GROMACS .gro file of C-alpha atoms in nm:
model
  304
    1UNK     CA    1  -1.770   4.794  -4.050
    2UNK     CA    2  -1.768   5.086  -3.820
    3UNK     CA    3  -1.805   5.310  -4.075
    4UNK     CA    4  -2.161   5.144  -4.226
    5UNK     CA    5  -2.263   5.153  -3.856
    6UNK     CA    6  -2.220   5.519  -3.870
    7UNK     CA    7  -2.388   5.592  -4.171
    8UNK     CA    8  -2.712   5.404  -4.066
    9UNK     CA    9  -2.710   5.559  -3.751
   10UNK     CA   10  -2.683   5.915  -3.892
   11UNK     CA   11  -2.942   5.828  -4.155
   12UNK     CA   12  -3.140   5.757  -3.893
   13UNK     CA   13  -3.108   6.069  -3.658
   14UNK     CA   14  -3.186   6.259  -4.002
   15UNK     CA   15  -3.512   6.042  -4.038
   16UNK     CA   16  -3.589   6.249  -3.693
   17UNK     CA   17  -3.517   6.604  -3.806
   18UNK     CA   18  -3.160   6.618  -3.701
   19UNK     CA   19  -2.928   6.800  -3.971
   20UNK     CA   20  -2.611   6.639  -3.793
   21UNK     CA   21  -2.340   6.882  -4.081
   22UNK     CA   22  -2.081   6.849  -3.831
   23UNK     CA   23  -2.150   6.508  -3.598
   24UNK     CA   24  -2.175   6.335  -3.954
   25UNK     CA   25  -1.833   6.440  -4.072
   26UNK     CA   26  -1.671   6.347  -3.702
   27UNK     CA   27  -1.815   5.994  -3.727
   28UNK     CA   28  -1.721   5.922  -4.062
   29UNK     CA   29  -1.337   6.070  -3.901
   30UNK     CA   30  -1.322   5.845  -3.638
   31UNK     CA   31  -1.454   5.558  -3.803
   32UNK     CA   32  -1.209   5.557  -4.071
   33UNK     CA   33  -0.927   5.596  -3.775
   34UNK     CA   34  -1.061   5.318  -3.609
   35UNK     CA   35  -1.074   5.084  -3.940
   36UNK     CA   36  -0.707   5.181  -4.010
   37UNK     CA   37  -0.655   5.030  -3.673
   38UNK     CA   38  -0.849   4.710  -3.747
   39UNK     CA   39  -1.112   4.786  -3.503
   40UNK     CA   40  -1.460   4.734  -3.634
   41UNK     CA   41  -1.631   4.782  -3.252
   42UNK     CA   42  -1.620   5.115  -3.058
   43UNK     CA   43  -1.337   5.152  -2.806
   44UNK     CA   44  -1.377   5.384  -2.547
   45UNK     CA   45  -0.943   5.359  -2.594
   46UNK     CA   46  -0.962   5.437  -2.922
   47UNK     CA   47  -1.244   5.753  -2.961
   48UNK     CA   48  -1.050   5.922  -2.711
   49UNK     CA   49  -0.730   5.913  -2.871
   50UNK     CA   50  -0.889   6.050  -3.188
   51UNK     CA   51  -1.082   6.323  -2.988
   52UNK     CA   52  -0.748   6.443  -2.872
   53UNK     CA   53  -0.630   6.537  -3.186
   54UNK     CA   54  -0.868   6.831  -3.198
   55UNK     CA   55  -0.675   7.150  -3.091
   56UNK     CA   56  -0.921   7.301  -2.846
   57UNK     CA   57  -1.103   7.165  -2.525
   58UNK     CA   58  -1.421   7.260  -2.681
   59UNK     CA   59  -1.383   7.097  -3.011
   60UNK     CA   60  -1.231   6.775  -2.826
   61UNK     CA   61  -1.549   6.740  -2.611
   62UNK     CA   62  -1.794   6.771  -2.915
   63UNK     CA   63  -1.598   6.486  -3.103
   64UNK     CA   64  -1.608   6.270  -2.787
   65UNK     CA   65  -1.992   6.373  -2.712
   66UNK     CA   66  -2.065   6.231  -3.112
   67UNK     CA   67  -1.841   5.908  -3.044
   68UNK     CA   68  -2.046   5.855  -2.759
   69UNK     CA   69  -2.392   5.867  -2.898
   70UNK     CA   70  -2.298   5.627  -3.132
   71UNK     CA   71  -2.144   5.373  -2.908
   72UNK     CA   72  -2.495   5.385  -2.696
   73UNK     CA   73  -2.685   5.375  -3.065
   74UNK     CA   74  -2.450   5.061  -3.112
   75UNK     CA   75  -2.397   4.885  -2.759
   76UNK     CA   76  -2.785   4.831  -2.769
   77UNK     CA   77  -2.704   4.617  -3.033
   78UNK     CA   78  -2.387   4.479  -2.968
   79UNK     CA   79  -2.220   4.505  -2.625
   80UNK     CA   80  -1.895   4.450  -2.746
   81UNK     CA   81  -1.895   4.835  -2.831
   82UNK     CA   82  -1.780   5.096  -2.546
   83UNK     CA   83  -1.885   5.418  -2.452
   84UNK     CA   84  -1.634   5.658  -2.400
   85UNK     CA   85  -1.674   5.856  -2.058
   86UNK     CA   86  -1.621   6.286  -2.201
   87UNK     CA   87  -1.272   6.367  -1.990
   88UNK     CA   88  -1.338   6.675  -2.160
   89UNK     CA   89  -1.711   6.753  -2.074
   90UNK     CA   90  -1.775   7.146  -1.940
   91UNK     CA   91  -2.042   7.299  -1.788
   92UNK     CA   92  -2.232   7.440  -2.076
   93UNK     CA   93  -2.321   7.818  -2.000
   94UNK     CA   94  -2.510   8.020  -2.228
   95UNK     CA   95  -2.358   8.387  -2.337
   96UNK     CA   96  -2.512   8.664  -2.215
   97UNK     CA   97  -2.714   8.836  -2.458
   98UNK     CA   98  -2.693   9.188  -2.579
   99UNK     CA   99  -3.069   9.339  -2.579
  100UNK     CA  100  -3.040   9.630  -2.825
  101UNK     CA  101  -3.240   9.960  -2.728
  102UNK     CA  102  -3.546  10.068  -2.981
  103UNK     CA  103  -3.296  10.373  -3.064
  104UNK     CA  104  -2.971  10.125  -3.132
  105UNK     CA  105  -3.177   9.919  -3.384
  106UNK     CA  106  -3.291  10.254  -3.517
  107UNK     CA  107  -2.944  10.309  -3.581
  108UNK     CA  108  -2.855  10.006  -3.720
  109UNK     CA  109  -3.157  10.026  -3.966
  110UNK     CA  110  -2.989  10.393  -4.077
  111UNK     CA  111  -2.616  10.279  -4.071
  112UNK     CA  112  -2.696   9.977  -4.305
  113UNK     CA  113  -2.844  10.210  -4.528
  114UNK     CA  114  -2.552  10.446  -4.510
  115UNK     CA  115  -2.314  10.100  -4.688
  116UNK     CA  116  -2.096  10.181  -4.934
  117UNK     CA  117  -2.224  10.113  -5.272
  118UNK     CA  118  -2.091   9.798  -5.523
  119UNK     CA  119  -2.146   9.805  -5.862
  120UNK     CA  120  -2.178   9.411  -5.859
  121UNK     CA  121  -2.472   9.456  -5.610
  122UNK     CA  122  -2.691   9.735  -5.650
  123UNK     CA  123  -2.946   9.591  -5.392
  124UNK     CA  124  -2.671   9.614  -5.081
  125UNK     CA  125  -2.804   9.920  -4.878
  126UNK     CA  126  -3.180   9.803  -4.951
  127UNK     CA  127  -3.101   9.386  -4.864
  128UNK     CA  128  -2.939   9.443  -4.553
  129UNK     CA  129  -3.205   9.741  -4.388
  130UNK     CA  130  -3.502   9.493  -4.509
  131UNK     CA  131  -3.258   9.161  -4.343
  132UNK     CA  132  -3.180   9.337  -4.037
  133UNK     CA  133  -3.529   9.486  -4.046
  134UNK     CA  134  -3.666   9.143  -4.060
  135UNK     CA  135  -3.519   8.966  -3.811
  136UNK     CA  136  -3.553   9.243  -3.568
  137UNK     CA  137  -3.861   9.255  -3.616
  138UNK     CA  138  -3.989   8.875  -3.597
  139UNK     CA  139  -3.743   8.697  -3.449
  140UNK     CA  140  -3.651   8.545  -3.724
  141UNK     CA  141  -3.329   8.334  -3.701
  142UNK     CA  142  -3.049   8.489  -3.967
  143UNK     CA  143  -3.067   8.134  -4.169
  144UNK     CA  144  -3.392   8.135  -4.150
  145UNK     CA  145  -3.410   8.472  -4.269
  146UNK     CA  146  -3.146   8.402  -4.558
  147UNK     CA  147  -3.321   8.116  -4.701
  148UNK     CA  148  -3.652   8.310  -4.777
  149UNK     CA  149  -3.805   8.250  -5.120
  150UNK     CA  150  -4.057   8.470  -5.272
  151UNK     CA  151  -4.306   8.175  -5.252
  152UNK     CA  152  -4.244   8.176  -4.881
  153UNK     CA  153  -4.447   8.546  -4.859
  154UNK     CA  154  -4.765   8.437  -4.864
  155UNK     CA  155  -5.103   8.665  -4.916
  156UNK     CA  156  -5.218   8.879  -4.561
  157UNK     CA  157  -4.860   8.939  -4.504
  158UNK     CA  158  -4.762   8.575  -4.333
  159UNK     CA  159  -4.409   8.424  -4.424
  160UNK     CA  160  -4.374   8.046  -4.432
  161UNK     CA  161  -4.066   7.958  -4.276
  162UNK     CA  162  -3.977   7.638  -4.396
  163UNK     CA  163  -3.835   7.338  -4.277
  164UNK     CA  164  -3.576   7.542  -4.012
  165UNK     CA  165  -3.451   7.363  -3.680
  166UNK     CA  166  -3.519   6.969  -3.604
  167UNK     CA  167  -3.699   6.961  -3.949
  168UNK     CA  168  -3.995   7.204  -3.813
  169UNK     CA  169  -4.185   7.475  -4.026
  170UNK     CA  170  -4.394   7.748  -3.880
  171UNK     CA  171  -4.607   8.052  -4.025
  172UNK     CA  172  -4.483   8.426  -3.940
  173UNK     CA  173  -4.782   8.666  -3.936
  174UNK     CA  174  -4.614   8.975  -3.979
  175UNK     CA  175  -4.733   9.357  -3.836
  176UNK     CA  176  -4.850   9.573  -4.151
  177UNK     CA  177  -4.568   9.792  -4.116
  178UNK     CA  178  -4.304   9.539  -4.156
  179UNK     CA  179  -4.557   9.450  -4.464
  180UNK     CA  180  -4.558   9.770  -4.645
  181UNK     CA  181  -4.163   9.790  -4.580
  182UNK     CA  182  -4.090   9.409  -4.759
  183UNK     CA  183  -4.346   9.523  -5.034
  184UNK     CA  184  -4.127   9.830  -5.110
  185UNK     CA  185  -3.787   9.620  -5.086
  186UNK     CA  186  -4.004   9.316  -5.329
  187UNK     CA  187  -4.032   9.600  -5.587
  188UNK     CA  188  -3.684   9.690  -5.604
  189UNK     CA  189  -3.586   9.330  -5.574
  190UNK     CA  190  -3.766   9.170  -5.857
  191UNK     CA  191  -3.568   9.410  -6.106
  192UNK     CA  192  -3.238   9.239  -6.044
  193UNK     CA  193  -3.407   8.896  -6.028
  194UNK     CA  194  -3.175   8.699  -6.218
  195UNK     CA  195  -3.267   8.321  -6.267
  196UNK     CA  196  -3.237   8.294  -5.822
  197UNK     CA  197  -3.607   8.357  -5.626
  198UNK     CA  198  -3.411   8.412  -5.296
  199UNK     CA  199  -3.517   8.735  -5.151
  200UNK     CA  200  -3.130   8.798  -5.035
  201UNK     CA  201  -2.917   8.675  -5.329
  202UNK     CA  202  -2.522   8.703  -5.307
  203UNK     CA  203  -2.387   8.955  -5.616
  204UNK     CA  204  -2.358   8.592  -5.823
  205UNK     CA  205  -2.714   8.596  -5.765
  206UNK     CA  206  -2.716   8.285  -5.497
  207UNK     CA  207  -2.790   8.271  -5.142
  208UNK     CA  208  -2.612   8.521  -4.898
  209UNK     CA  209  -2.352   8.325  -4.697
  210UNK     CA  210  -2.341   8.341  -4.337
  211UNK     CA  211  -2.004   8.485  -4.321
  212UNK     CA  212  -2.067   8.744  -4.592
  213UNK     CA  213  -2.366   8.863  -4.365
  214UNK     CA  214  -2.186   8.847  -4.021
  215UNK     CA  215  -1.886   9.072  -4.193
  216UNK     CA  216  -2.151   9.313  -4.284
  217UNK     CA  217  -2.343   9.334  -3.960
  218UNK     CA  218  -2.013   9.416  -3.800
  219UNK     CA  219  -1.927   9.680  -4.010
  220UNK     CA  220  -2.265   9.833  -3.938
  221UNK     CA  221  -2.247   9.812  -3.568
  222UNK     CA  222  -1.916  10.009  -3.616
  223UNK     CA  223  -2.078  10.302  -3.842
  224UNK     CA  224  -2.367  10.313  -3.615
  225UNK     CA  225  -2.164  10.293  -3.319
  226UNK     CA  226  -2.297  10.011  -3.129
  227UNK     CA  227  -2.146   9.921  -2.772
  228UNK     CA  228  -1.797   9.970  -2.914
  229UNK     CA  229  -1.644   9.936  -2.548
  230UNK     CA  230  -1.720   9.573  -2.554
  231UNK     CA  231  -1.492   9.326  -2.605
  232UNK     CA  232  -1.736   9.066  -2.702
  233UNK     CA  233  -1.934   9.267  -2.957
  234UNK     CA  234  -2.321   9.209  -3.011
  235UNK     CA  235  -2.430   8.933  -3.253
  236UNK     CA  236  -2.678   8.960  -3.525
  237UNK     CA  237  -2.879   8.647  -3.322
  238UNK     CA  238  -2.908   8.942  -3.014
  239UNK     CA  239  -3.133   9.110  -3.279
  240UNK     CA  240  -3.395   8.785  -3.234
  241UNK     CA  241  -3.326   8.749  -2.815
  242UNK     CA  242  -3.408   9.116  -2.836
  243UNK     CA  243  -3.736   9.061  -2.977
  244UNK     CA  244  -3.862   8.808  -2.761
  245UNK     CA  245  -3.741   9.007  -2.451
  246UNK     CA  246  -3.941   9.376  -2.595
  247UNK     CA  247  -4.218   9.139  -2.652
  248UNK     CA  248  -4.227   8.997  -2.301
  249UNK     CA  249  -4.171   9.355  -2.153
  250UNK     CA  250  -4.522   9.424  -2.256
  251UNK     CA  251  -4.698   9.110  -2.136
  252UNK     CA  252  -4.972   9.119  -1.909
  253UNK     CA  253  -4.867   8.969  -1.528
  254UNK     CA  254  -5.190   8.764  -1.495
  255UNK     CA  255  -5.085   8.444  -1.475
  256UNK     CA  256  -5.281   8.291  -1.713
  257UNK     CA  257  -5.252   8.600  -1.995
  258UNK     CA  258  -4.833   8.507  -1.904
  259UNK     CA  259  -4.907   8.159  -1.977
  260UNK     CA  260  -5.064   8.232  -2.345
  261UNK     CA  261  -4.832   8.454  -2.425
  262UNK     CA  262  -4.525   8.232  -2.338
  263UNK     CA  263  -4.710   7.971  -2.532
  264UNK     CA  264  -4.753   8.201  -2.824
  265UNK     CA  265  -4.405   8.359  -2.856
  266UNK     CA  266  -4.283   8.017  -2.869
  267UNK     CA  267  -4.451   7.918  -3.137
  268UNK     CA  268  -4.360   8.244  -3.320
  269UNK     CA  269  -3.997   8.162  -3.252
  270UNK     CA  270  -4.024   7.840  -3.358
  271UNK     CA  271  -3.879   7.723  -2.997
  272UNK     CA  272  -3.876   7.316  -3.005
  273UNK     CA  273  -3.857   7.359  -2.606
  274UNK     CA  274  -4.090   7.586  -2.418
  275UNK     CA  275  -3.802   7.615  -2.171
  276UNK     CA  276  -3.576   7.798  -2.436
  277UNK     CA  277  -3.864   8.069  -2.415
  278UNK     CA  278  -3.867   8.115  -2.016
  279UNK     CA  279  -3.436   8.141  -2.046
  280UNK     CA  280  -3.591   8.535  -2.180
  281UNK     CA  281  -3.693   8.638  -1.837
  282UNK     CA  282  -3.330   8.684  -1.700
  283UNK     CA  283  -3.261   8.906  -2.058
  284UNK     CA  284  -3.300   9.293  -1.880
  285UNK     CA  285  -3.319   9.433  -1.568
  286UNK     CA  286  -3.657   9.566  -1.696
  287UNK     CA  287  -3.815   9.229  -1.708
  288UNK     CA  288  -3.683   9.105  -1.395
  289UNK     CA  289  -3.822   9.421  -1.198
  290UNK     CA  290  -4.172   9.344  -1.333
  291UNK     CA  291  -4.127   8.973  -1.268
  292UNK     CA  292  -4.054   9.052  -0.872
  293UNK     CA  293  -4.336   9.308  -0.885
  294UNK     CA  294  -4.566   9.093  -1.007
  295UNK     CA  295  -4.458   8.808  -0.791
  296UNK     CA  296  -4.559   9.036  -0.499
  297UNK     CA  297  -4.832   9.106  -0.622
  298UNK     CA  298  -4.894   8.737  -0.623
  299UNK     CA  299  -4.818   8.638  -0.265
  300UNK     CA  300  -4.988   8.937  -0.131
  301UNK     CA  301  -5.338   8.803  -0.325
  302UNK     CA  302  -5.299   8.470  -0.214
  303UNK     CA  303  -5.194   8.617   0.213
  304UNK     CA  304  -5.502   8.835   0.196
   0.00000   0.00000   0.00000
């Protein structure tokens, strides 16, 4: 049965740190299509006319790109299964960033503190300056942020970041004044407690959704007046690529002090990918300036 084949081969992508939320619901889709058909082997036919159901381009070629997997996962094993070609496949392009200013996230900080107040959640202005804080901060990715314990603060000011992308954890040395500024918010914190030990509970006292947080930043950038002219408007993930781009603004252009330093923020990001790192460099105009300088600087050495 198609459907068992999925299941053991999602169980087994999980066994290798992949999460899979979304490729494990479209396989169990299309393999209950393809049972109400009779099929029990993959037809290229077949995952095609269930990946056009989807209503966008987009969402068709991420339904054919899981279909697809599985038919290789499966045609190793039996041959009788067929790989679909992607008739919808696009060339994948990465959106340009938005690298807030030090006096935007100054801003930010101050609007989130200017939020309106709710009875239900007398934490709000204090959890979302010390959220924002945080992840401008560190890096930090917003779920990784979200799903911070108080066991994950650890003595000397280090967070443990636990089990994040492709199953990885990582430790998060942070700079003493981020310290002092998540001891002040623990204080306030631990007197509406409740029976949850998240550090940003919900006003039900559970984990902040996603949604819930993305409304908020919005409303923020609008008090603070962030890049309203744009139609795309900055992301709360632009807080963590702006980060990693002030922090390569001030790296030394030796090439072996770059090298450490790539290898180092990396790490700190929890980057599976070196690669992901060096996609930085093209962030600002700022970096790209020193990166030609420094290249110059490089050639001339080596002509001399």
């Amino acid at each position: 049965m198609l459907s068992d084949d999925a299941e053991r081969y999602i169980e087994l992508r999980r066994t290798l740190g992949f999460k899979l939320r979304k490729p494990s619901r479209h396989l169990q889709s299309f393999a209950r299509f393809a049972s109400e058909k009779g099929e029990i082997y993959v037809s290229a036919a077949t995952a095609l006319e269930w990946a056009t159901m989807a209503p966008t381009r987009g969402a068709r070629h991420r339904r054919l790109g899981d279909v697809g997997r599985l038919a290789l996962f499966l045609r190793a094993e039996n041959a009788k299964h067929e790989v679909p070609v992607n008739l919808f496949a696009e060339r994948a392009s990465r959106p340009v960033p938005y690298i807030y200013t030090r006096d935007e996230l100054t801003r930010i900080l101050d609007a989130a503190g200017q939020l309106r107040r709710q009875k239900p959640n007398p934490l709000r202005r204090q959890l979302y300056v010390m959220l924002f804080g945080l992840i401008a901060a560190t890096g930090l990715r917003v779920s990784e942020a979200l799903e911070l314990r108080f066991g994950d603060i650890l003595a000397g000011g280090v967070l443990h970041i636990r089990d994040t992308k492709f199953g990885k954890s990582r430790l998060v040395p942070l700079h003493t004044t981020v310290v002092e500024a998540l001891d002040r918010y623990l204080d306030r914190r631990r007197l509406v407690a409740g029976s949850d030990d998240h550090l940003f509970p919900s006003v039900k006292g559970k984990v902040l959704a996603s949604s819930t947080v993305n409304y908020t930043f919005r409303c923020i950038l609008r008090i603070a007046n962030i890049a309203p002219e744009r139609s795309r408007r900055p992301r709360i993930h632009d807080l963590r690529h702006s980060f990693a781009t002030h922090v390569l603004e001030q790296c030394n252009t030796k090439r072996d002090a770059v090298a450490r330093h790539f290898v180092a923020l990396a790490t700190y990001l929890g980057h599976v990918d070196i690669k992901h790192t060096y996609w930085y460099l093209q962030a600002t105009p700022e970096l790209m300036t020193d990166i030609a300088a420094a290249a110059e600087t490089l050639i001339m050495g080596e002509a001399l």
